[in-house]
């Protein structure tokens, strides 16, 4: 799901208290953090279901460059917000270990993807349960398990639900994620 419209436009004061207005690091962080919360839940849900997470299209408020700039690389044709932000603008992709490494958002658009894979695609709402075990049970039905691609819409806070779970394996998965994921996000970014 794309970020809400109000996050796609910076606040008039830039959101950083300077009163300068327009694009700011504070606005970029707010935009990216909204996405990171959903990505965290998606990664955990995919892992708990023994599936691979497909990264959504990312949107960045600022370009990533290794010198001072005002949101975009000087003399580039980039426009803010960057609506197809490369994954390495936010993540240290090389730091993400294989069991957690997501597929790029364009994976399902690849012409080499077997047609059968797309035929076994299902969109389902996120089950509205407080218990992580109940959510997973509803998403592990035989019908859904035979789907090659399971798109879960409006995912809730899976991390908190897993940490509070009675299932020791879910608690351990959340703890493992928390210990590792801090290294996955770019140091300049988020």
Coordinates of C-alpha atoms in Angstrom, one line a residue:
X1 CA 0.0 0.0 0.0
X2 CA 1.3 3.4 -0.9
X3 CA 1.9 6.0 1.9
X4 CA -1.1 8.2 2.6
X5 CA -1.4 11.4 0.6
X6 CA -0.7 13.6 3.6
X7 CA 2.8 12.0 3.9
X8 CA 3.5 12.4 0.2
X9 CA 3.5 16.2 0.6
X10 CA 5.8 17.9 3.1
X11 CA 4.2 20.1 5.7
X12 CA 4.3 23.8 5.0
X13 CA 7.0 24.3 7.7
X14 CA 9.0 21.2 6.6
X15 CA 8.0 19.4 9.8
X16 CA 11.3 20.2 11.4
X17 CA 10.4 23.3 13.5
X18 CA 12.6 25.6 11.4
X19 CA 9.7 27.3 9.7
X20 CA 11.6 27.1 6.4
X21 CA 8.9 25.1 4.7
X22 CA 9.0 22.4 2.1
X23 CA 11.2 19.4 2.1
X24 CA 13.2 18.5 5.2
X25 CA 15.0 15.6 6.8
X26 CA 12.2 15.4 9.4
X27 CA 9.6 15.0 6.6
X28 CA 11.7 12.3 4.9
X29 CA 12.1 10.4 8.1
X30 CA 8.3 10.5 8.8
X31 CA 7.6 9.3 5.3
X32 CA 10.1 6.4 5.5
X33 CA 9.3 5.4 9.0
X34 CA 5.6 5.0 8.0
X35 CA 6.8 2.5 5.4
X36 CA 9.3 0.8 7.7
X37 CA 6.6 -0.1 10.2
X38 CA 4.7 -1.9 7.6
X39 CA 7.8 -3.6 6.1
X40 CA 8.7 -4.8 9.6
X41 CA 5.3 -6.4 9.9
X42 CA 5.4 -7.9 6.4
X43 CA 8.9 -9.4 6.9
X44 CA 7.8 -11.0 10.2
X45 CA 4.6 -12.3 8.8
X46 CA 6.3 -13.8 5.8
X47 CA 8.9 -15.4 8.0
X48 CA 6.3 -16.9 10.4
X49 CA 4.4 -18.3 7.3
X50 CA 7.6 -19.7 5.8
X51 CA 7.2 -17.3 2.8
X52 CA 9.4 -14.7 1.1
X53 CA 8.5 -11.1 1.6
X54 CA 8.1 -9.0 -1.6
X55 CA 9.2 -5.4 -0.9
X56 CA 6.6 -2.8 -1.8
X57 CA 7.5 0.1 -4.0
X58 CA 9.4 2.5 -1.7
X59 CA 9.0 6.3 -1.6
X60 CA 11.8 8.5 -0.4
X61 CA 11.7 12.1 0.6
X62 CA 15.4 12.5 -0.1
X63 CA 17.9 11.0 -2.5
X64 CA 20.9 9.2 -1.1
X65 CA 24.2 10.7 -1.9
X66 CA 27.5 10.9 0.0
X67 CA 27.9 14.7 0.0
X68 CA 25.7 17.6 1.2
X69 CA 22.6 18.2 -0.9
X70 CA 19.1 19.6 -0.7
X71 CA 17.2 16.4 -1.2
X72 CA 18.4 15.4 -4.6
X73 CA 21.8 15.0 -6.2
X74 CA 22.8 18.4 -7.7
X75 CA 22.2 18.7 -11.4
X76 CA 20.1 15.4 -11.5
X77 CA 16.6 15.2 -12.9
X78 CA 15.3 13.5 -9.8
X79 CA 12.0 14.9 -8.4
X80 CA 11.0 14.7 -4.7
X81 CA 9.3 12.6 -3.5
X82 CA 11.2 9.8 -5.2
X83 CA 8.3 7.4 -6.0
X84 CA 10.3 4.4 -7.0
X85 CA 13.1 4.8 -4.4
X86 CA 15.8 2.1 -4.7
X87 CA 15.8 -0.3 -1.8
X88 CA 19.5 0.6 -1.0
X89 CA 18.4 4.2 -0.3
X90 CA 16.8 2.9 2.9
X91 CA 18.4 -0.5 3.6
X92 CA 21.9 -1.9 3.8
X93 CA 20.8 -4.7 1.5
X94 CA 24.1 -6.5 1.9
X95 CA 23.4 -6.8 5.7
X96 CA 20.1 -8.6 5.3
X97 CA 20.7 -12.4 5.8
X98 CA 19.2 -14.8 3.4
X99 CA 16.2 -16.0 5.4
X100 CA 15.0 -12.4 5.7
X101 CA 16.1 -11.0 2.3
X102 CA 13.0 -9.7 0.5
X103 CA 12.3 -9.9 -3.2
X104 CA 12.4 -6.6 -5.1
X105 CA 8.9 -5.1 -5.7
X106 CA 9.3 -5.7 -9.5
X107 CA 9.6 -9.5 -8.9
X108 CA 5.9 -10.1 -9.8
X109 CA 6.3 -8.0 -13.0
X110 CA 9.2 -10.1 -14.3
X111 CA 8.4 -11.6 -17.7
X112 CA 10.3 -14.7 -16.8
X113 CA 8.1 -15.4 -13.8
X114 CA 6.0 -18.5 -14.6
X115 CA 2.4 -17.7 -15.4
X116 CA 1.4 -20.4 -12.9
X117 CA 2.9 -18.4 -10.1
X118 CA 0.7 -15.4 -10.9
X119 CA -2.3 -17.7 -11.3
X120 CA -1.8 -18.8 -7.7
X121 CA -2.0 -15.3 -6.2
X122 CA -4.5 -14.3 -3.6
X123 CA -5.1 -11.1 -1.7
X124 CA -6.6 -11.4 1.8
X125 CA -7.3 -9.0 4.5
X126 CA -5.2 -9.1 7.7
X127 CA -7.1 -11.1 10.3
X128 CA -8.3 -8.9 13.1
X129 CA -7.1 -10.9 16.1
X130 CA -4.9 -9.7 19.0
X131 CA -3.1 -13.1 19.1
X132 CA -0.3 -13.7 16.6
X133 CA -1.1 -17.4 16.8
X134 CA -4.7 -16.8 15.7
X135 CA -3.6 -14.6 12.9
X136 CA -1.2 -17.2 11.6
X137 CA -3.8 -20.0 12.0
X138 CA -6.2 -18.1 9.7
X139 CA -3.5 -17.5 7.1
X140 CA -2.3 -21.1 7.2
X141 CA -5.4 -22.7 5.8
X142 CA -4.8 -25.4 3.2
X143 CA -6.4 -23.2 0.5
X144 CA -4.0 -20.3 1.3
X145 CA -1.0 -22.5 1.7
X146 CA -1.3 -23.7 -1.9
X147 CA -1.1 -20.1 -3.1
X148 CA 2.3 -19.2 -4.5
X149 CA 1.8 -15.5 -3.7
X150 CA -0.2 -14.3 -0.6
X151 CA -0.9 -10.6 -0.5
X152 CA -2.0 -9.6 3.0
X153 CA -3.6 -6.2 3.0
X154 CA -3.6 -3.7 5.9
X155 CA -1.1 -5.7 8.0
X156 CA -1.3 -4.9 11.7
X157 CA 1.6 -4.7 14.2
X158 CA 2.9 -8.2 13.8
X159 CA 6.1 -7.5 15.8
X160 CA 4.2 -6.5 19.0
X161 CA 1.8 -9.4 18.6
X162 CA 4.6 -11.9 18.2
X163 CA 6.5 -10.5 21.2
X164 CA 3.4 -10.9 23.3
X165 CA 2.6 -14.4 22.0
X166 CA 2.3 -17.5 24.2
X167 CA 4.2 -19.4 21.4
X168 CA 7.9 -19.5 22.2
X169 CA 8.8 -19.9 18.6
X170 CA 7.0 -16.6 17.6
X171 CA 8.6 -14.8 20.5
X172 CA 12.1 -16.1 19.4
X173 CA 11.4 -15.0 15.8
X174 CA 10.6 -11.5 16.9
X175 CA 13.6 -11.4 19.1
X176 CA 15.9 -12.6 16.3
X177 CA 14.4 -10.1 14.0
X178 CA 14.9 -7.2 16.5
X179 CA 18.5 -8.2 17.1
X180 CA 19.4 -8.4 13.4
X181 CA 17.1 -5.8 11.8
X182 CA 18.9 -2.8 13.4
X183 CA 21.8 -3.4 11.0
X184 CA 19.6 -3.5 7.9
X185 CA 18.6 0.1 7.8
X186 CA 21.0 2.6 6.3
X187 CA 22.9 4.6 8.8
X188 CA 22.2 8.0 7.2
X189 CA 18.6 7.3 6.7
X190 CA 16.3 5.9 9.3

